[in-house]
Coordinates of C-alpha atoms in Angstrom, one line a residue:
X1194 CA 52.7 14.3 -2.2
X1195 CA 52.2 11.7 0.1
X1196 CA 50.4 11.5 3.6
X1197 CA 51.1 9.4 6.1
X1198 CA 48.2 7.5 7.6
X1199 CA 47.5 10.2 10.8
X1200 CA 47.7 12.9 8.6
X1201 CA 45.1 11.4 5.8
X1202 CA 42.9 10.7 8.6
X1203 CA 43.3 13.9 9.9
X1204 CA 42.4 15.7 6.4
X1205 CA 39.2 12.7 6.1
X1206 CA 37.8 14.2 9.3
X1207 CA 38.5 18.2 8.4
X1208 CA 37.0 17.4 5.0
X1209 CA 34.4 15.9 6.7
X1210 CA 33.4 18.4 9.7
X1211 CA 33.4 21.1 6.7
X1212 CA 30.9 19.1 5.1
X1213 CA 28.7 19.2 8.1
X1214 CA 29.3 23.0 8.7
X1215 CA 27.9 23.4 5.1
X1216 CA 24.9 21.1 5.5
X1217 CA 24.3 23.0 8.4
X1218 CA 24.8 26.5 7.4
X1219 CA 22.8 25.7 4.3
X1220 CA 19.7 24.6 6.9
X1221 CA 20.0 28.1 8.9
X1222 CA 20.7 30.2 5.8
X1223 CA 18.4 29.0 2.9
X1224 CA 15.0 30.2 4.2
X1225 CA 12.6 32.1 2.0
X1226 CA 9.9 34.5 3.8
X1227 CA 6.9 33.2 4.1
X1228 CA 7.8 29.6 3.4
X1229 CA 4.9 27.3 4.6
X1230 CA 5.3 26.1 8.1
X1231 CA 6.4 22.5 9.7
X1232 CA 7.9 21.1 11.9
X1233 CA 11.7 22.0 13.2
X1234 CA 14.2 20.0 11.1
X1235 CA 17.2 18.3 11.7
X1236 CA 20.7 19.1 9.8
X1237 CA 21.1 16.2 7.4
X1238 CA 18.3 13.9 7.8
X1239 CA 15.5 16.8 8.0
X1240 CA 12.2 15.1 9.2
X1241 CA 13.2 11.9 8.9
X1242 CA 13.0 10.9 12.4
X1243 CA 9.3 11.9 12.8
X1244 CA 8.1 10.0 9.4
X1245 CA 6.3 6.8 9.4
X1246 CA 8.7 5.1 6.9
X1247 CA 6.3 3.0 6.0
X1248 CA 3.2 4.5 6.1
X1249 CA 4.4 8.5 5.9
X1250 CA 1.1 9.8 4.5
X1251 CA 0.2 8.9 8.3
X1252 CA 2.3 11.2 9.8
X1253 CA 1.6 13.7 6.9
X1254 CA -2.3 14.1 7.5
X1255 CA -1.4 14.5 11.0
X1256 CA 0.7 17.4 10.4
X1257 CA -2.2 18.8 8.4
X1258 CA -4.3 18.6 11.7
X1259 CA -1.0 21.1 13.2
X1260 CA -0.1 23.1 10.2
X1261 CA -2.7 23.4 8.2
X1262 CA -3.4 22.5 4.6
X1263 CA -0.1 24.0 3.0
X1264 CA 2.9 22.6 4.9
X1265 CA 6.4 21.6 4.9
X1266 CA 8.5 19.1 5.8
X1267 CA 12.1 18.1 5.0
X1268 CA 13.0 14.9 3.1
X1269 CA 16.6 14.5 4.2
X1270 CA 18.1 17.4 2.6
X1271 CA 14.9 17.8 0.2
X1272 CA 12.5 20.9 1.3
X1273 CA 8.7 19.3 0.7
X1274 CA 5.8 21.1 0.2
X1275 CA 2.2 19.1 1.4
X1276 CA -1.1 20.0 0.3
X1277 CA -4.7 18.8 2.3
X1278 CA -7.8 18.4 1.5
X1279 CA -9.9 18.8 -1.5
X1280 CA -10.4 22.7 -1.8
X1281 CA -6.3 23.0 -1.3
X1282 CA -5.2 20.3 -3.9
X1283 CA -7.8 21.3 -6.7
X1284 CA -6.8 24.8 -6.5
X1285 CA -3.3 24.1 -6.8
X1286 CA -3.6 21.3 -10.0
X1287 CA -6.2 23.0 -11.5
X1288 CA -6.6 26.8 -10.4
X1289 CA -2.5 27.1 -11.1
X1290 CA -2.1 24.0 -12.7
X1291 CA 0.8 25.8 -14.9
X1292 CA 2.9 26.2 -11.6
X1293 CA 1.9 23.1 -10.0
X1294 CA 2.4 20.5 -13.5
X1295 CA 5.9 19.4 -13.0
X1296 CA 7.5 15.8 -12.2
X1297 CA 9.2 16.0 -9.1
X1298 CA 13.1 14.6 -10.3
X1299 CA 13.2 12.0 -8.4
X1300 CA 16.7 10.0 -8.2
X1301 CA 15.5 6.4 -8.5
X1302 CA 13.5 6.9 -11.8
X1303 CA 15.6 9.5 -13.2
X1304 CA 18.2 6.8 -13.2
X1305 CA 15.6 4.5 -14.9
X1306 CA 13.7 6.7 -16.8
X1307 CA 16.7 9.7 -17.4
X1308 CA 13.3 11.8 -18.0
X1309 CA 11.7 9.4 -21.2
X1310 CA 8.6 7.8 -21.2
X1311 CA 5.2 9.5 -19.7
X1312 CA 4.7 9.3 -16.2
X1313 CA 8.4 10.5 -14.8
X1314 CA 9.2 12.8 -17.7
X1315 CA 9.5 16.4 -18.0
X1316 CA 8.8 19.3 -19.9
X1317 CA 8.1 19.5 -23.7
X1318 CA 9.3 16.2 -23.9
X1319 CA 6.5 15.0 -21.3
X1320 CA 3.7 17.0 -23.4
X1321 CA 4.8 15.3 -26.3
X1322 CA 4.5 12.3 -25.1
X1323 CA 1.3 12.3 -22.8
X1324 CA -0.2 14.1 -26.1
X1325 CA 1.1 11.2 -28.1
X1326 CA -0.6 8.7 -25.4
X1327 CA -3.8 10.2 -25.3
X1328 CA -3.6 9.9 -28.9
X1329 CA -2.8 6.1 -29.5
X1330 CA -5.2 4.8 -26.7
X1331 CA -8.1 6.8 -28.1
X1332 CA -6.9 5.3 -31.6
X1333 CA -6.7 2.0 -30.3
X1334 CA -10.1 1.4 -28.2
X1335 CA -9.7 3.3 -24.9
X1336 CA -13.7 4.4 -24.7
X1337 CA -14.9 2.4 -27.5
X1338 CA -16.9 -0.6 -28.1
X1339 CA -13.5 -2.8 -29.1
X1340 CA -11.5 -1.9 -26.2
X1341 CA -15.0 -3.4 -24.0
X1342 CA -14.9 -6.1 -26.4
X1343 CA -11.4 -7.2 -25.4
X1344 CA -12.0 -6.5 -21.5
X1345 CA -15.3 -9.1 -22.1
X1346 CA -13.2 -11.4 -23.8
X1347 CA -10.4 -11.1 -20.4
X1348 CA -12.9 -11.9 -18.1
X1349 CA -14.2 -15.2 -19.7
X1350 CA -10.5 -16.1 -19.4
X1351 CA -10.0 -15.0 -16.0
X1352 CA -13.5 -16.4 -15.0
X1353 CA -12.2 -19.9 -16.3
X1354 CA -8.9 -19.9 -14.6
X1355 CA -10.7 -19.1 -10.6
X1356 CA -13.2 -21.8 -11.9
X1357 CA -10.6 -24.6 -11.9
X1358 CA -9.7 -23.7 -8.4
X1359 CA -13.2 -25.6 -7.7
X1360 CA -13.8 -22.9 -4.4
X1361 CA -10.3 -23.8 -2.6
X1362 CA -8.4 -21.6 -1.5
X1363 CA -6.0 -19.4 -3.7
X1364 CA -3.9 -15.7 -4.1
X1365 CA -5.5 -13.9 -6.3
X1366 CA -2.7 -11.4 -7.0
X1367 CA -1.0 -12.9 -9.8
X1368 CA -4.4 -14.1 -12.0
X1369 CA -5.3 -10.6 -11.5
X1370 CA -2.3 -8.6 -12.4
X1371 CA -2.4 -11.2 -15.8
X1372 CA -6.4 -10.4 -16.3
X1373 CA -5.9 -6.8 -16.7
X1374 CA -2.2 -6.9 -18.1
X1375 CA -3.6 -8.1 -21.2
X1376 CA -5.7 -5.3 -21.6
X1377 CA -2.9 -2.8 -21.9
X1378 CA -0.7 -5.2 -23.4
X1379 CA -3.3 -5.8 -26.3
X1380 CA -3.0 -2.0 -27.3
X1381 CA 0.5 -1.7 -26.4
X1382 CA 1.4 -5.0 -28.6
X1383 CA -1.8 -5.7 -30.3
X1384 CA -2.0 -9.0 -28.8
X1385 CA -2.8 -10.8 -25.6
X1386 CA -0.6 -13.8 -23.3
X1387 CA -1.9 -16.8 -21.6
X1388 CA -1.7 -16.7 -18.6
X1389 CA 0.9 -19.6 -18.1
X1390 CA 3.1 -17.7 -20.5
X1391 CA 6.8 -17.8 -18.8
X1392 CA 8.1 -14.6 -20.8
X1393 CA 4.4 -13.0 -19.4
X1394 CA 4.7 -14.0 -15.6
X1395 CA 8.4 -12.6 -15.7
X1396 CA 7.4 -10.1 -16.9
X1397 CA 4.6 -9.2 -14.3
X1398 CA 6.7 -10.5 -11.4
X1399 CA 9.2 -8.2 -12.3
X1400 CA 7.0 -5.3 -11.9
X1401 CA 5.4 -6.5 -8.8
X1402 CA 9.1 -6.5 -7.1
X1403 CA 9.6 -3.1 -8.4
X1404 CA 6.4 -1.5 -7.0
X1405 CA 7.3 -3.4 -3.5
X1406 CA 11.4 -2.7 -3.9
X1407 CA 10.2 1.5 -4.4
X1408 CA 9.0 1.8 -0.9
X1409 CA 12.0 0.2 0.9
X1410 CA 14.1 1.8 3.2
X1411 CA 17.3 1.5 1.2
X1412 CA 15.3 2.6 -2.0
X1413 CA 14.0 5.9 0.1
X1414 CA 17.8 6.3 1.2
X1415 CA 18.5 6.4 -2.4
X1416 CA 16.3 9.1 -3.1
X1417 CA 17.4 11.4 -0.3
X1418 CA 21.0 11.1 -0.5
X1419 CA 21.8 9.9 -4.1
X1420 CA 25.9 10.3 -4.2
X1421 CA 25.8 8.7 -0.7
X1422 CA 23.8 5.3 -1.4
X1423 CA 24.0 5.2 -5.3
X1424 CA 27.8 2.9 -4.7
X1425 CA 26.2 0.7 -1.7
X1426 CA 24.2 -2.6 -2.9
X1427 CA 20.3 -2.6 -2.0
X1428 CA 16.7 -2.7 -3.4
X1429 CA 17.5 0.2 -5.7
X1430 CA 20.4 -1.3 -7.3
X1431 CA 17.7 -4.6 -7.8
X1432 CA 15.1 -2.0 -9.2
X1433 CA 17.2 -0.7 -11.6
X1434 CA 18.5 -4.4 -13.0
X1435 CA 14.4 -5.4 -12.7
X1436 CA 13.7 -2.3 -14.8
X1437 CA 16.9 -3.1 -17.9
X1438 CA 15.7 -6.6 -17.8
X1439 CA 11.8 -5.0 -18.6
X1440 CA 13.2 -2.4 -21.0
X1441 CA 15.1 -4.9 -22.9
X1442 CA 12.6 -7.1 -23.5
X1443 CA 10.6 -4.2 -24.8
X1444 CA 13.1 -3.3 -27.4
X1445 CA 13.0 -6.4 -28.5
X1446 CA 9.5 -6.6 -29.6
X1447 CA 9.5 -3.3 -31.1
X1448 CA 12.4 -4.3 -33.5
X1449 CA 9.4 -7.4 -34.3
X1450 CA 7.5 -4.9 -35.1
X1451 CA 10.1 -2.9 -37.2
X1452 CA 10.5 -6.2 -39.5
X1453 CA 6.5 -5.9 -41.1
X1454 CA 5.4 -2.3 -40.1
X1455 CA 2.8 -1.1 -42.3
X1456 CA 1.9 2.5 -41.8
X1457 CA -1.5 2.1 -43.2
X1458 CA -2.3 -0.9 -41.1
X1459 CA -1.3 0.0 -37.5
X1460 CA -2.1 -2.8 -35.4
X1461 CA -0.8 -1.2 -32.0
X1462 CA 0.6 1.7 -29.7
X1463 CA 4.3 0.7 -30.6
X1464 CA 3.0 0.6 -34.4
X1465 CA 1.7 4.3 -34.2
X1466 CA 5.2 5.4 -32.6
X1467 CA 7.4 3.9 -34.9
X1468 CA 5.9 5.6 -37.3
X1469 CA 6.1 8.6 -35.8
X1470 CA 9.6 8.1 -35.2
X1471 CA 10.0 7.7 -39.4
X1472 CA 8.0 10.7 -39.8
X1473 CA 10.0 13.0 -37.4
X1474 CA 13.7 11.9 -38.7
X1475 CA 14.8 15.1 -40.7
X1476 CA 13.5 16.9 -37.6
X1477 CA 16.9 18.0 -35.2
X1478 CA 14.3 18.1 -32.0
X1479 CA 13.5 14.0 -31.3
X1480 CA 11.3 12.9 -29.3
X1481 CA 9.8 10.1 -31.2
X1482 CA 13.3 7.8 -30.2
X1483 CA 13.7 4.6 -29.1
X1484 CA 14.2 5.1 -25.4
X1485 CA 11.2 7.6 -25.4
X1486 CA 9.6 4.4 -26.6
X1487 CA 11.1 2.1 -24.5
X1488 CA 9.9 3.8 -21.5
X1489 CA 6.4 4.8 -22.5
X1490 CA 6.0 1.0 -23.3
X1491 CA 7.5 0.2 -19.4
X1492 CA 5.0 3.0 -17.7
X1493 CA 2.1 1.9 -19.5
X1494 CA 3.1 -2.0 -18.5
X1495 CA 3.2 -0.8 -15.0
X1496 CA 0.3 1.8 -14.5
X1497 CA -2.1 0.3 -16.1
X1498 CA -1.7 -3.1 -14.3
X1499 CA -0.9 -2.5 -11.0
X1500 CA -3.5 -0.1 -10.4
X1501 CA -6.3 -1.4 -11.4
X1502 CA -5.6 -5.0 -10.0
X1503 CA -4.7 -3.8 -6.8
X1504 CA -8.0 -1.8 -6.8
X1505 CA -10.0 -5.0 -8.3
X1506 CA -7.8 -7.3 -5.1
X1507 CA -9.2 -4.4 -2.5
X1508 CA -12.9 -4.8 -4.2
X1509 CA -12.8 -9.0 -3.6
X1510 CA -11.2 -8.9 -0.2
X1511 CA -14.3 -6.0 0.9
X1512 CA -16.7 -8.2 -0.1
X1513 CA -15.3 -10.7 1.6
X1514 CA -14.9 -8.4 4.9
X1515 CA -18.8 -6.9 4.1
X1516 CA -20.8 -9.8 2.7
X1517 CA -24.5 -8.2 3.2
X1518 CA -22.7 -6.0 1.3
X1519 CA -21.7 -8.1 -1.7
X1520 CA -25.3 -9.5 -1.7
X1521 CA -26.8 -6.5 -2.4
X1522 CA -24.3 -6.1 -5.5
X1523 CA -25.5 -9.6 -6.7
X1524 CA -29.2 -8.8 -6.3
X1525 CA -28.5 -5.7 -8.2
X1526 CA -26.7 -7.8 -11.0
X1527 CA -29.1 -10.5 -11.2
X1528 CA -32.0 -7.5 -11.5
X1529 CA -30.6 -6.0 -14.0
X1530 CA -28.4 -8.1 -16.0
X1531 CA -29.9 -11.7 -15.2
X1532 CA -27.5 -14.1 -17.3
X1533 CA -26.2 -11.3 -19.5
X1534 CA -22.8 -10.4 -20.1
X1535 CA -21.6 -7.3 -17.8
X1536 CA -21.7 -4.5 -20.3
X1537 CA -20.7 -0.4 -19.8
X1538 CA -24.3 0.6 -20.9
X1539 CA -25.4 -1.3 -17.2
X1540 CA -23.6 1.2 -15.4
X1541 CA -26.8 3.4 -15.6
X1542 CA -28.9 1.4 -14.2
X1543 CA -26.9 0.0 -11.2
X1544 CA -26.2 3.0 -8.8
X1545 CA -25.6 0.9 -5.8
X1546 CA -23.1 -1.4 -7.7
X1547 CA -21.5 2.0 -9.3
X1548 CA -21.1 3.8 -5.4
X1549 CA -19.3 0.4 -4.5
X1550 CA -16.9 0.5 -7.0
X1551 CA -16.5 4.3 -6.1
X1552 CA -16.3 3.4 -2.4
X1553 CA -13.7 0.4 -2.6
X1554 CA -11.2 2.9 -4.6
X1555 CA -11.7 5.7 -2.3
X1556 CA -11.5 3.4 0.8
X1557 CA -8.6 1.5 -0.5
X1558 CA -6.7 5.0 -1.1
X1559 CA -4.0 3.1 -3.3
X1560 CA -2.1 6.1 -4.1
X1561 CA -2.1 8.0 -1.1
X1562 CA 0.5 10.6 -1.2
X1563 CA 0.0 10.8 -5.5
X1564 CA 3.0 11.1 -7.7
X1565 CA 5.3 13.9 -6.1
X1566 CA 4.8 17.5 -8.6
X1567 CA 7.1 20.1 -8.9
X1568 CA 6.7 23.5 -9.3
X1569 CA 7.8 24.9 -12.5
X1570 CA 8.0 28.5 -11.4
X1571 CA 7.8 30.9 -7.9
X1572 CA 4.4 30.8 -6.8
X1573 CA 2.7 32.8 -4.5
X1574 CA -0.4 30.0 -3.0
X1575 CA -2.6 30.5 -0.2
X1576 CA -0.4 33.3 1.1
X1577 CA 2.6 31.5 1.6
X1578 CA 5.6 31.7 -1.3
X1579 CA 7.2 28.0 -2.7
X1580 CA 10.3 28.6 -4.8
X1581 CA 10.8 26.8 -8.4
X1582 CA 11.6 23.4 -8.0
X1583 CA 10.1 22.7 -4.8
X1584 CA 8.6 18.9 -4.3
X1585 CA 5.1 19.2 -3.9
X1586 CA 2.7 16.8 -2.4
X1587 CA -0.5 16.5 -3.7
X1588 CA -2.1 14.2 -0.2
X1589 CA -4.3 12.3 -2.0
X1590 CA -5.1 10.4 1.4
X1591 CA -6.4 13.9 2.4
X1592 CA -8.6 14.2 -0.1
X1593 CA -10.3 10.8 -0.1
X1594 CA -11.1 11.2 3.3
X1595 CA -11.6 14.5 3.6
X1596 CA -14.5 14.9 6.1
X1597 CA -16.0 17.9 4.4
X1598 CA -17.1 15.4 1.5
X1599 CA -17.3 12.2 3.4
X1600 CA -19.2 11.8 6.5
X1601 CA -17.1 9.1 7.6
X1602 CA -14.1 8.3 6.4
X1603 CA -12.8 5.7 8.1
X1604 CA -15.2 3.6 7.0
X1605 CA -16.0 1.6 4.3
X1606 CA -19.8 2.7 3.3
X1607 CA -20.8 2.9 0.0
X1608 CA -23.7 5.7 1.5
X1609 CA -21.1 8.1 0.8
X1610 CA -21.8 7.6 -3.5
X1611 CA -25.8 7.3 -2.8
X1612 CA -28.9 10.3 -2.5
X1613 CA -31.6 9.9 -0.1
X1614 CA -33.5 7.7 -2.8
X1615 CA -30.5 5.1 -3.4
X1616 CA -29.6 7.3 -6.7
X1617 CA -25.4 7.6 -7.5
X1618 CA -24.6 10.6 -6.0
X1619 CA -21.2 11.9 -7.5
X1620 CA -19.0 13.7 -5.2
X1621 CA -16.5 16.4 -6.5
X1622 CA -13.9 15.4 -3.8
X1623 CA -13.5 11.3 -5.6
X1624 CA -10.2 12.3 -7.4
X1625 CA -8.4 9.0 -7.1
X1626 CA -7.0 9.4 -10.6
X1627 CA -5.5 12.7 -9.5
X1628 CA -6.5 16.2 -11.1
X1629 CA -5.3 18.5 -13.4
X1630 CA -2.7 17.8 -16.5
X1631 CA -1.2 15.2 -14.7
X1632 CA -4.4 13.2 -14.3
X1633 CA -4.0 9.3 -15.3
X1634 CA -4.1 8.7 -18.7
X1635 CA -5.8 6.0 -18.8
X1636 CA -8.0 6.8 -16.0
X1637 CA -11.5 6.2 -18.5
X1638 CA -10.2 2.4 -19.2
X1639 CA -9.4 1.9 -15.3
X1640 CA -13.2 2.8 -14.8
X1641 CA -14.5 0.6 -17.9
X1642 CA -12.3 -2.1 -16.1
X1643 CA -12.8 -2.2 -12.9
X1644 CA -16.9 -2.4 -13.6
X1645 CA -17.1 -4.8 -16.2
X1646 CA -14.2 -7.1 -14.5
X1647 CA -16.0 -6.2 -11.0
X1648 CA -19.2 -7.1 -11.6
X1649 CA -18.2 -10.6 -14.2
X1650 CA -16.6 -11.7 -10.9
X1651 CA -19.7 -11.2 -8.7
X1652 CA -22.2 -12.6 -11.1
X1653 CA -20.3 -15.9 -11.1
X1654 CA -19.1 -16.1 -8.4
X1655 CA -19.7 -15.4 -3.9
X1656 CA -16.1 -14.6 -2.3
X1657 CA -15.3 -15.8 0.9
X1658 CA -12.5 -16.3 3.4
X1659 CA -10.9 -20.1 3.5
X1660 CA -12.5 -21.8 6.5
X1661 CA -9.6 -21.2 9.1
X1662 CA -9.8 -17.6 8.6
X1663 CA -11.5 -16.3 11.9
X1664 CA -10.6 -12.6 10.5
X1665 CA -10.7 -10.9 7.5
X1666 CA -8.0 -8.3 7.8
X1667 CA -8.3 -5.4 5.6
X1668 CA -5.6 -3.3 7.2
X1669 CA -3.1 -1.6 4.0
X1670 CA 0.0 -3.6 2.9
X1671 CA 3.4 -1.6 1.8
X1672 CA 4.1 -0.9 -1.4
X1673 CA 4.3 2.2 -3.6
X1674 CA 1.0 1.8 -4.4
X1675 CA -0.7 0.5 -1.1
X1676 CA -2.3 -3.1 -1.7
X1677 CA -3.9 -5.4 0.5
X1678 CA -1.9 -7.2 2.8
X1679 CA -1.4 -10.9 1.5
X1680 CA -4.3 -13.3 1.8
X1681 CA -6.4 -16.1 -0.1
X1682 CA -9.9 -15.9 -0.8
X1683 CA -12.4 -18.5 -2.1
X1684 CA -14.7 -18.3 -5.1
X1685 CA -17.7 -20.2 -5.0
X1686 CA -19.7 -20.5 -8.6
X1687 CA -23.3 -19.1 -7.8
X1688 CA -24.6 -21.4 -10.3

């Protein structure tokens, strides 16, 4: 049958206006009792047009101030849960960490990811895995002397490379992201990269363009209306060619490793899994496959550089912005180490030195809103009832600057990790690495990084701003992990 062009438009629009009428009806029929509260949405886009695009863990911890610590809002069509504050978020990861231990399935990296790997995966499959994980970086140095061996050995390089910069001016975000890459990558591939590497620095800018790309407008878009956006060109279409390009450079060094893989001499993380993956072949229920491996390779490229650099850029650019500040960290350095090498066993001694490191991760608040969770079940929480596969948000924004635990906030204060007599004072509220079982993996290398790199820098060097910078500007960047926004520092040698 054909239609002539009056009547196909005719049917487009009727097609179309039922559409809507279903959107709608969905909106005023699928309420459950008891449902946390938020505000009113609108059919189709939902809350959009109250979000801070940018920033929306802005707008969400002021809804917490209306609504309380378990809220709603609507994601386009997507029903949201939100969790405040420290008492609300433990309870819910830990307390009920069974209902609360989900991945949300989020479009963008289910389309990368199609649920492999560690950090976006699901089910037995993600237990596996994270098991597996655990496993290989405990095997492979994570809290031993070799691992602190290799981070040593990563700061002489990085100390060497600001040192030819002769206190001029530079960006410190690609030497950085390449310090700390090497870490991972030396128990993911058993080996380090210079730092002028080509295949390396594509490798990392890659990355970087994918952690910006995730918070764009057209790669939120995505995520809300999938089967809308997924045939238009934008940022996620570029995410998703950054991501095969990363992938299949991964799968080609694990066949490298394939060519002289000794089970008895297991030199890395990809070592370990392939032999796994021999292990498990009569077995009908996989997991240990190539593109579990190929995405657990991409994750732990990804998380374990981007977080702790950005955290590391934060640290520099506070000392910079507080310098009595960063003199008190070098007085506590030269007291206690003198000319020796930064080592974990200092950590002890050095509480003011410890609270800053503690203060510049909970200031900088790099994952503000966490990684979305899903609820595996109906749960009854706080007297309110979320259906199974709700999105839950774990506010981690709320939690590092939860008032009840921080006297203020909004500053940066290392007071908030110290006791009356200048001891470290831990504080049960710091959960920067998240809680429960979906707690970073790595988070005990992040913290054996982040000190020794932290305080290598400030023994060898005094940060400051070039000298045409009137202002140091410490306000968040965009990103999906929030960074500083971009600026150049100088590192003077001390002596």
């Amino acid at each position: 049958m054909h239609f002539t062009d009056p009547v196909a438009a005719l049917l487009s629009c009727v097609l179309a206006l039922v559409f809507v009428i279903k959107i709608i009806n969905r909106w005023k029929s699928d309420k459950y009792k008891n449902f946390p509260p938020g505000p009113r949405p609108l059919p189709i886009i939902g809350n959009l047009h109250i979000l801070n695009l940018k920033r929306p863990y802005l707008t969400l911890l002021k809804l917490s101030k209306e609504y309380g610590s378990v809220f709603s809002v609507h994601i386009g069509l997507q029903k949201t849960v939100v969790l405040a504050g420290y008492e609300t978020v433990r309870d819910a990861l830990v307390n009920h960490a069974e209902e609360f231990s989900e991945r949300a399935h989020i479009p963008l990296f289910q389309k990368t990811s199609k649920g492999n790997g560690v950090i976006f995966s699901h089910g037995e499959n993600w237990k596996v895995m994270r098991r597996f994980t655990l496993t290989a970086l405990r095997d492979f140095g994570m809290g031993k002397r070799t691992i602190e061996d290799k981070i040593k050995e990563e700061c002489e390089s990085l100390l060497k490379n600001i040192e030819t910069y002769q206190g001029k001016p530079f960006d410190n975000t690609t030497i950085m992201n390449a310090a700390v890459a090497n870490i991972i990558v030396s128990i993911v591939l058993g080996h380090r990269y210079d730092y002028e590497d080509k295949t390396f620095l594509r490798l990392l800018s890659l990355i970087n363009e994918n952690f910006r790309l995730s918070a764009s407008p057209m790669a939120s878009l995505f995520n809300m209306y999938p089967t809308l956006f997924g045939f238009i060109p934008g940022d996620h279409k570029m995410m998703v060619k950054n991501v095969r390009e990363i992938q299949t450079f991964i799968r080609t060094t694990f066949v490298e490793h394939l060519k002289d893989l000794d089970r008895n001499d297991q030199r890395s993380l990809i070592d370990a899994f392939l032999v796994r993956q021999q292990e498990e072949k009569p077995d009908p229920h996989i997991y240990f496959h190539d593109e579990n491996l190929t995405c657990l390779v991409s994750h732990l490229f990804a998380a374990g550089m981007e977080t702790t650099s950005t955290t590391l850029r934060w640290g520099l650019l506070l000392m910079i912005k507080y310098p009595e500040i960063q003199e008190n960290v070098q007085k506590e350095i030269d007291r206690v180490m003198g000319s020796t090498k930064p080592q974990t066993e200092h950590r002890r001694h050095m509480s003011y030195t410890d609270a800053v490191i503690h203060e510049v991760q909970r200031f900088a608040n790099i994952l503000p809103m966490s990684l979305p969770h899903e609820t595996t079940m109906d749960v009854q929480f706080k007297g309110y009832f979320i259906p199974k596969d709700t999105y839950v948000i774990p506010l981690l924004s709320s939690v590092l600057n939860d008032q009840a635990h921080f006297e203020r906030p909004e500053e940066f204060n290392p007071q908030h990790f110290l006791d009356s007599d200048g001891k470290f004072l831990k504080k049960e509220a710091f959960i920067p690495f998240s809680a429960g079982r979906r707690v970073c993996a790595g988070e005990n290398l992040a913290k054996m990084e982040l000190f020794i790199f932290f305080t290598s820098l400030l023994q060898k060097f005094t940060f400051s701003s070039p000298a045409d910078v009137t202002h140091v500007d410490i306000s968040p960047g965009v990103g999906f992990t929030v960074p500083p926004l971009p600026h150049r520092i100088c590192a003077v040698p001390r002596y």
